Amino acid sequence: MADSECPDCAGHISPRPGIESGEVISCPDCGAKLEVKSVSPFVLEKAPEVQEDWGE
Amino acid sequence: MRVALLYTLITPENKLLLGAARAKGVELEKVQDDSLEMELTHSGRQFDGVLQRSSSYARTLYSSFYLEQMGTFVCNPYKAHHLCGDKFLASILLAKNKIPTPKTYGAFSADAARAAAAKLSFPVVMKPVFGSWARMVHRLNDADSLSNELESREEMGHAFQKVYYLQEHINKPGRDLRVFVIGQQAIAGIYRNSTAKSGWITNTGRGGTASNCPITPETNELAVRAANVFGEGIYGVDMMERADGSLVVHEVNHTTEFRNSIAPSGVDIPAKMIDYFISKVKQ
């Protein structure tokens, strides 16, 4: 899998083994919360903000 | 058999569920809720079973109803989400079914809320009717605090924020219980302990800590009875201890989180959830 770029700071991010699409990871450079939109190719987007109706 | 996990994000819980399914040789398809295209006027079943794990209450309600009407087994069912997710409705049903629960009032105006608080006597606990993770759950120690809270709510635009839910404050011993019910059995439990960070709240997402709570016959019986009020499924039943040690159920969680409960309880909660879900889909 190729690396991807943080959409916020353009930092270089490598997918860790076992990562799933839909997971949220933190950019190691700027700390931005990023959603894995696709594993292969490795595509990242800014993660959605927690919404008022989220919960358990 | 076609089964899916419906989710908003792959949270730690959802990742554990996917892993548990794979370990059992179950192909649990991932369906992100924002990708759903639902033709409401067409009847047709895509999945035999859906494990409902959306983070959004609105999406949970609509997708569960839609899928059920299309003939899919949804775990938990729409009824559970609808009734557990609305604290106003849940309190009525718990009491009606003789589940010990804190004394609670509902009101539609600030004046009626003040009258209810006077009957409960301070401190009282005020919660939004919809909400999770202890958001906007406030302990109000006196009439001034209540007036401030009511003024804030009256200024908010959302009609449901003006549905007031006031509850007796239980002077719990710095902890409450989260009991996991699957089907007709309480499979695990934790104490959620308040800390300096969490304050009087015990939610682990707010800084509370988890420790093992052994399931006794009493907690099993009460948790299962409380869960059954909302229809058989998978629940996190929250209980508090009164000063005399008796238990009251204050909340039943319909899409329960469990990431912090596996280690202290020693129970493989996601594996048991998958076992139950698959067994029900096959029925």
Short mmCIF file of C-alpha atoms in Angstrom, two decimals:
data_model
loop_
_atom_site.label_atom_id
_atom_site.label_comp_id
_atom_site.label_asym_id
_atom_site.label_seq_id
_atom_site.Cartn_x
_atom_site.Cartn_y
_atom_site.Cartn_z
CA MET A 1 0.00 0.00 0.00
CA ALA A 2 1.24 3.45 -0.91
CA ASP A 3 1.47 6.20 1.67
CA SER A 4 -0.96 9.07 1.83
CA GLU A 5 -0.89 12.72 2.72
CA CYS A 6 -2.61 14.53 5.56
CA PRO A 7 -5.25 16.79 3.96
CA ASP A 8 -4.52 19.38 6.66
CA CYS A 9 -0.72 19.62 6.82
CA ALA A 10 0.41 17.47 3.87
CA GLY A 11 2.35 15.27 6.29
CA HIS A 12 3.32 11.81 5.14
CA ILE A 13 1.19 8.99 6.59
CA SER A 14 1.77 5.26 6.18
CA PRO A 15 -1.07 2.77 6.67
CA ARG A 16 -0.49 0.49 9.63
CA PRO A 17 -1.17 -3.22 9.21
CA GLY A 18 -4.77 -4.25 9.78
CA ILE A 19 -6.20 -0.79 9.27
CA GLU A 20 -9.86 -0.67 8.13
CA SER A 21 -11.70 1.80 5.96
CA GLY A 22 -13.90 3.88 8.23
CA GLU A 23 -11.31 4.04 11.02
CA VAL A 24 -10.18 7.36 12.39
CA ILE A 25 -6.47 7.96 12.79
CA SER A 26 -4.45 10.95 13.96
CA CYS A 27 -1.92 12.64 11.73
CA PRO A 28 1.45 12.08 13.42
CA ASP A 29 2.57 15.56 12.35
CA CYS A 30 -0.35 17.87 13.13
CA GLY A 31 -2.70 15.64 15.16
CA ALA A 32 -5.65 16.13 12.80
CA LYS A 33 -8.30 13.42 13.03
CA LEU A 34 -8.51 11.65 9.68
CA GLU A 35 -10.93 9.07 8.37
CA VAL A 36 -9.56 6.24 6.28
CA LYS A 37 -11.81 6.39 3.22
CA SER A 38 -10.00 3.58 1.44
CA VAL A 39 -7.18 1.22 2.39
CA SER A 40 -6.01 0.34 -1.09
CA PRO A 41 -5.40 2.91 -2.42
CA PHE A 42 -4.76 4.54 0.94
CA VAL A 43 -7.03 7.60 0.98
CA LEU A 44 -7.55 9.92 3.92
CA GLU A 45 -10.11 12.66 4.54
CA LYS A 46 -10.75 14.92 7.49
CA ALA A 47 -12.84 12.91 9.94
CA PRO A 48 -16.38 14.13 10.60
CA GLU A 49 -16.94 16.15 13.74
CA VAL A 50 -18.76 14.37 16.55
CA GLN A 51 -22.43 15.24 16.11
CA GLU A 52 -25.02 16.10 18.74
CA ASP A 53 -26.87 12.82 18.23
CA TRP A 54 -23.86 10.53 18.39
CA GLY A 55 -23.65 8.10 21.25
CA GLU A 56 -24.57 4.68 22.48
CA MET B 1 -26.62 -15.71 4.52
CA ARG B 2 -25.77 -12.06 3.93
CA VAL B 3 -25.00 -10.06 7.05
CA ALA B 4 -23.65 -6.56 7.54
CA LEU B 5 -22.30 -4.17 10.12
CA LEU B 6 -23.93 -0.75 9.71
CA TYR B 7 -21.67 1.99 11.02
CA THR B 8 -20.80 5.66 10.90
CA LEU B 9 -17.12 5.18 11.69
CA ILE B 10 -15.10 2.11 12.53
CA THR B 11 -14.87 2.79 16.24
CA PRO B 12 -12.82 0.49 18.49
CA GLU B 13 -16.07 -1.44 19.19
CA ASN B 14 -16.81 -1.90 15.51
CA LYS B 15 -13.27 -3.03 14.79
CA LEU B 16 -13.54 -5.60 17.57
CA LEU B 17 -16.86 -6.82 16.16
CA LEU B 18 -15.39 -7.19 12.67
CA GLY B 19 -12.45 -9.09 14.12
CA ALA B 20 -14.72 -11.36 16.16
CA ALA B 21 -16.80 -12.13 13.08
CA ARG B 22 -13.75 -12.92 10.98
CA ALA B 23 -12.39 -15.20 13.70
CA LYS B 24 -15.63 -17.17 13.48
CA GLY B 25 -15.53 -17.33 9.69
CA VAL B 26 -18.44 -14.89 9.35
CA GLU B 27 -18.25 -12.43 6.48
CA LEU B 28 -19.72 -9.29 8.01
CA GLU B 29 -20.04 -6.76 5.20
CA LYS B 30 -19.21 -3.20 6.12
CA VAL B 31 -21.89 -0.66 5.27
CA GLN B 32 -21.21 2.97 6.15
CA ASP B 33 -24.45 4.75 6.96
CA ASP B 34 -23.67 7.79 4.82
CA SER B 35 -23.44 5.52 1.79
CA LEU B 36 -26.98 4.16 2.18
CA GLU B 37 -29.36 4.81 -0.68
CA MET B 38 -32.79 3.83 0.53
CA GLU B 39 -35.63 3.70 -1.95
CA LEU B 40 -38.43 4.03 0.55
CA THR B 41 -41.14 3.07 -1.89
CA HIS B 42 -39.55 -0.17 -2.96
CA SER B 43 -39.69 -3.34 -0.97
CA GLY B 44 -36.71 -5.62 -1.25
CA ARG B 45 -34.29 -7.24 1.10
CA GLN B 46 -30.56 -6.88 0.56
CA PHE B 47 -29.31 -8.37 3.83
CA ASP B 48 -30.57 -11.19 6.02
CA GLY B 49 -29.20 -9.50 9.11
CA VAL B 50 -27.74 -6.13 10.04
CA LEU B 51 -25.82 -5.40 13.21
CA GLN B 52 -26.82 -1.81 13.89
CA ARG B 53 -23.77 0.15 15.09
CA SER B 54 -24.36 3.60 13.67
CA SER B 55 -23.07 6.37 15.94
CA SER B 56 -25.90 8.68 14.92
CA TYR B 57 -29.23 8.32 16.68
CA ALA B 58 -31.15 9.80 13.76
CA ARG B 59 -29.50 7.45 11.27
CA THR B 60 -30.00 4.52 13.64
CA LEU B 61 -33.72 5.17 13.88
CA TYR B 62 -34.40 5.63 10.19
CA SER B 63 -32.12 2.90 8.90
CA SER B 64 -33.37 0.37 11.45
CA PHE B 65 -36.98 1.05 10.57
CA TYR B 66 -36.27 0.95 6.86
CA LEU B 67 -34.30 -2.28 7.02
CA GLU B 68 -36.85 -4.01 9.22
CA GLN B 69 -39.66 -3.07 6.88
CA MET B 70 -37.63 -4.52 4.01
CA GLY B 71 -37.54 -7.83 5.88
CA THR B 72 -34.03 -7.68 7.37
CA PHE B 73 -33.34 -8.83 10.93
CA VAL B 74 -31.85 -5.79 12.65
CA CYS B 75 -29.99 -6.09 15.94
CA ASN B 76 -31.03 -4.21 17.97
CA PRO B 77 -34.52 -3.76 16.56
CA TYR B 78 -36.03 -0.36 15.75
CA LYS B 79 -38.27 -0.55 18.80
CA ALA B 80 -35.25 -0.79 21.10
CA HIS B 81 -33.57 2.26 19.58
CA HIS B 82 -36.76 4.28 19.55
CA LEU B 83 -37.69 3.56 23.16
CA CYS B 84 -34.26 3.36 24.85
CA GLY B 85 -32.92 6.37 23.01
CA ASP B 86 -35.61 8.65 24.36
CA LYS B 87 -35.18 8.94 28.12
CA PHE B 88 -38.70 10.31 28.55
CA LEU B 89 -40.22 7.19 27.00
CA ALA B 90 -37.73 4.80 28.63
CA SER B 91 -38.46 6.02 32.16
CA ILE B 92 -42.19 5.53 31.65
CA LEU B 93 -41.69 1.99 30.41
CA LEU B 94 -39.19 1.01 33.10
CA ALA B 95 -41.56 2.15 35.84
CA LYS B 96 -44.60 0.61 34.17
CA ASN B 97 -42.78 -2.72 34.02
CA LYS B 98 -41.90 -2.50 37.71
CA ILE B 99 -38.17 -2.01 37.15
CA PRO B 100 -36.84 0.03 40.08
CA THR B 101 -35.80 3.36 38.58
CA PRO B 102 -35.15 6.85 39.97
CA LYS B 103 -38.24 9.00 40.40
CA THR B 104 -38.50 11.13 37.26
CA TYR B 105 -40.68 13.95 35.95
CA GLY B 106 -41.23 15.26 32.45
CA ALA B 107 -42.34 18.83 31.78
CA PHE B 108 -42.88 21.15 28.81
CA SER B 109 -42.36 24.54 30.43
CA ALA B 110 -39.93 26.14 32.82
CA ASP B 111 -42.68 26.66 35.40
CA ALA B 112 -43.73 23.02 35.25
CA ALA B 113 -40.08 21.97 35.52
CA ARG B 114 -39.67 24.12 38.65
CA ALA B 115 -42.75 22.52 40.17
CA ALA B 116 -41.37 19.07 39.39
CA ALA B 117 -38.01 19.93 40.97
CA ALA B 118 -39.79 21.08 44.11
CA LYS B 119 -41.48 17.70 44.36
CA LEU B 120 -38.17 15.86 43.86
CA SER B 121 -36.25 18.24 46.18
CA PHE B 122 -32.71 19.38 45.39
CA PRO B 123 -30.30 18.24 44.18
CA VAL B 124 -32.01 17.05 41.01
CA VAL B 125 -30.51 15.66 37.82
CA MET B 126 -31.54 17.20 34.53
CA LYS B 127 -30.86 15.39 31.28
CA PRO B 128 -31.71 15.98 27.64
CA VAL B 129 -34.30 13.46 26.46
CA PHE B 130 -31.94 12.48 23.66
CA GLY B 131 -28.24 12.28 24.26
CA SER B 132 -25.35 10.14 25.24
CA TRP B 133 -21.93 10.15 26.83
CA ALA B 134 -23.36 12.23 29.71
CA ARG B 135 -23.59 15.29 27.48
CA MET B 136 -25.65 18.01 29.17
CA VAL B 137 -26.39 15.75 32.14
CA HIS B 138 -26.33 18.21 35.01
CA ARG B 139 -26.72 17.91 38.74
CA LEU B 140 -28.59 20.98 39.92
CA ASN B 141 -28.08 21.73 43.57
CA ASP B 142 -30.59 24.53 44.06
CA ALA B 143 -33.35 26.62 42.50
CA ASP B 144 -30.87 29.15 41.10
CA SER B 145 -28.98 26.43 39.21
CA LEU B 146 -32.25 25.12 37.86
CA SER B 147 -33.34 28.58 36.69
CA ASN B 148 -30.03 29.08 34.89
CA GLU B 149 -30.35 25.71 33.20
CA LEU B 150 -33.93 26.38 32.19
CA GLU B 151 -33.07 29.82 30.79
CA SER B 152 -30.31 28.28 28.68
CA ARG B 153 -32.63 25.61 27.38
CA GLU B 154 -35.40 28.10 26.63
CA GLU B 155 -32.94 30.10 24.52
CA MET B 156 -31.89 27.04 22.53
CA GLY B 157 -33.73 26.52 19.29
CA HIS B 158 -34.38 22.81 19.39
CA ALA B 159 -37.88 21.81 20.46
CA PHE B 160 -36.63 18.64 22.14
CA GLN B 161 -34.32 20.69 24.37
CA LYS B 162 -37.45 22.24 25.83
CA VAL B 163 -38.79 18.84 26.83
CA TYR B 164 -37.55 18.79 30.41
CA TYR B 165 -36.52 15.59 32.10
CA LEU B 166 -35.80 15.86 35.80
CA GLN B 167 -34.71 12.96 37.91
CA GLU B 168 -34.21 12.18 41.53
CA HIS B 169 -30.53 12.41 42.44
CA ILE B 170 -29.22 9.09 43.75
CA ASN B 171 -26.36 9.58 46.15
CA LYS B 172 -24.40 6.71 44.66
CA PRO B 173 -21.18 5.48 46.27
CA GLY B 174 -18.84 7.02 43.66
CA ARG B 175 -19.72 4.41 41.10
CA ASP B 176 -22.49 2.88 39.07
CA LEU B 177 -22.90 -0.42 37.22
CA ARG B 178 -22.94 -1.20 33.52
CA VAL B 179 -24.33 -4.67 32.94
CA PHE B 180 -24.17 -6.18 29.46
CA VAL B 181 -27.22 -8.20 28.51
CA ILE B 182 -27.28 -10.43 25.46
CA GLY B 183 -30.55 -12.20 24.84
CA GLN B 184 -31.72 -13.53 28.19
CA GLN B 185 -28.44 -13.37 30.07
CA ALA B 186 -26.24 -10.76 31.72
CA ILE B 187 -22.85 -11.77 30.34
CA ALA B 188 -20.55 -9.21 31.98
CA GLY B 189 -20.52 -6.18 34.19
CA ILE B 190 -18.31 -3.33 35.20
CA TYR B 191 -18.35 -0.71 37.88
CA ARG B 192 -17.86 2.74 36.42
CA ASN B 193 -15.99 4.68 39.05
CA SER B 194 -16.03 8.45 39.25
CA THR B 195 -12.69 10.23 39.41
CA ALA B 196 -11.43 13.75 40.00
CA LYS B 197 -11.61 14.22 36.22
CA SER B 198 -15.14 12.86 35.75
CA GLY B 199 -16.59 14.54 38.85
CA TRP B 200 -19.91 13.05 39.97
CA ILE B 201 -20.38 11.51 36.51
CA THR B 202 -19.04 7.99 35.99
CA ASN B 203 -18.97 7.74 32.19
CA THR B 204 -15.63 6.25 31.12
CA GLY B 205 -15.56 8.59 28.13
CA ARG B 206 -15.56 11.47 30.62
CA GLY B 207 -12.71 10.16 32.75
CA GLY B 208 -14.45 7.52 34.85
CA THR B 209 -12.60 4.24 35.31
CA ALA B 210 -13.84 0.67 34.85
CA SER B 211 -13.42 -2.27 37.21
CA ASN B 212 -14.99 -5.70 37.25
CA CYS B 213 -18.51 -6.06 38.61
CA PRO B 214 -19.28 -9.73 39.13
CA ILE B 215 -22.76 -10.66 37.95
CA THR B 216 -24.88 -11.80 40.87
CA PRO B 217 -28.26 -13.49 40.52
CA GLU B 218 -29.82 -10.17 41.56
CA THR B 219 -28.02 -8.06 38.94
CA ASN B 220 -28.67 -10.70 36.28
CA GLU B 221 -32.38 -10.81 37.04
CA LEU B 222 -32.79 -7.04 37.14
CA ALA B 223 -30.67 -6.35 34.05
CA VAL B 224 -32.47 -8.96 31.95
CA ARG B 225 -35.89 -7.75 33.08
CA ALA B 226 -34.90 -4.17 32.23
CA ALA B 227 -33.59 -5.17 28.81
CA ASN B 228 -36.72 -7.17 28.03
CA VAL B 229 -38.82 -4.05 28.44
CA PHE B 230 -37.39 -2.94 25.11
CA GLY B 231 -37.39 -6.30 23.33
CA GLU B 232 -34.72 -8.98 23.31
CA GLY B 233 -31.34 -7.86 22.04
CA ILE B 234 -27.96 -6.53 23.12
CA TYR B 235 -27.94 -3.84 25.79
CA GLY B 236 -25.82 -2.03 28.32
CA VAL B 237 -28.00 -1.64 31.39
CA ASP B 238 -26.89 1.14 33.74
CA MET B 239 -27.74 0.83 37.40
CA MET B 240 -27.01 2.78 40.55
CA GLU B 241 -26.85 1.65 44.15
CA ARG B 242 -29.00 3.41 46.70
CA ALA B 243 -27.64 3.95 50.21
CA ASP B 244 -29.37 0.73 51.36
CA GLY B 245 -27.61 -1.23 48.60
CA SER B 246 -30.71 -1.74 46.46
CA LEU B 247 -30.32 -1.17 42.74
CA VAL B 248 -32.14 1.21 40.40
CA VAL B 249 -31.91 1.14 36.62
CA HIS B 250 -31.44 4.62 35.23
CA GLU B 251 -30.62 3.92 31.59
CA VAL B 252 -30.65 1.12 29.05
CA ASN B 253 -28.20 1.64 26.18
CA HIS B 254 -29.30 0.30 22.82
CA THR B 255 -25.96 0.54 20.93
CA THR B 256 -23.76 -0.16 23.89
CA GLU B 257 -20.07 0.59 23.88
CA PHE B 258 -17.76 -1.94 25.47
CA ARG B 259 -14.16 -1.08 24.61
CA ASN B 260 -13.30 -0.36 28.26
CA SER B 261 -15.22 -3.32 29.64
CA ILE B 262 -13.50 -6.33 28.08
CA ALA B 263 -10.31 -6.19 30.13
CA PRO B 264 -11.86 -5.57 33.58
CA SER B 265 -14.67 -8.10 33.09
CA GLY B 266 -12.48 -10.69 31.37
CA VAL B 267 -15.38 -11.42 28.99
CA ASP B 268 -15.01 -11.44 25.22
CA ILE B 269 -18.05 -9.23 24.73
CA PRO B 270 -17.74 -8.78 20.93
CA ALA B 271 -17.45 -12.55 20.39
CA LYS B 272 -20.63 -13.11 22.39
CA MET B 273 -22.39 -10.34 20.47
CA ILE B 274 -21.47 -11.95 17.14
CA ASP B 275 -22.58 -15.40 18.37
CA TYR B 276 -25.95 -14.00 19.39
CA PHE B 277 -26.43 -11.95 16.22
CA ILE B 278 -25.62 -14.85 13.91
CA SER B 279 -27.81 -17.28 15.86
CA LYS B 280 -30.73 -14.87 15.53
CA VAL B 281 -30.18 -14.30 11.81
CA LYS B 282 -30.25 -18.06 11.28
CA GLN B 283 -33.57 -18.49 13.14
#
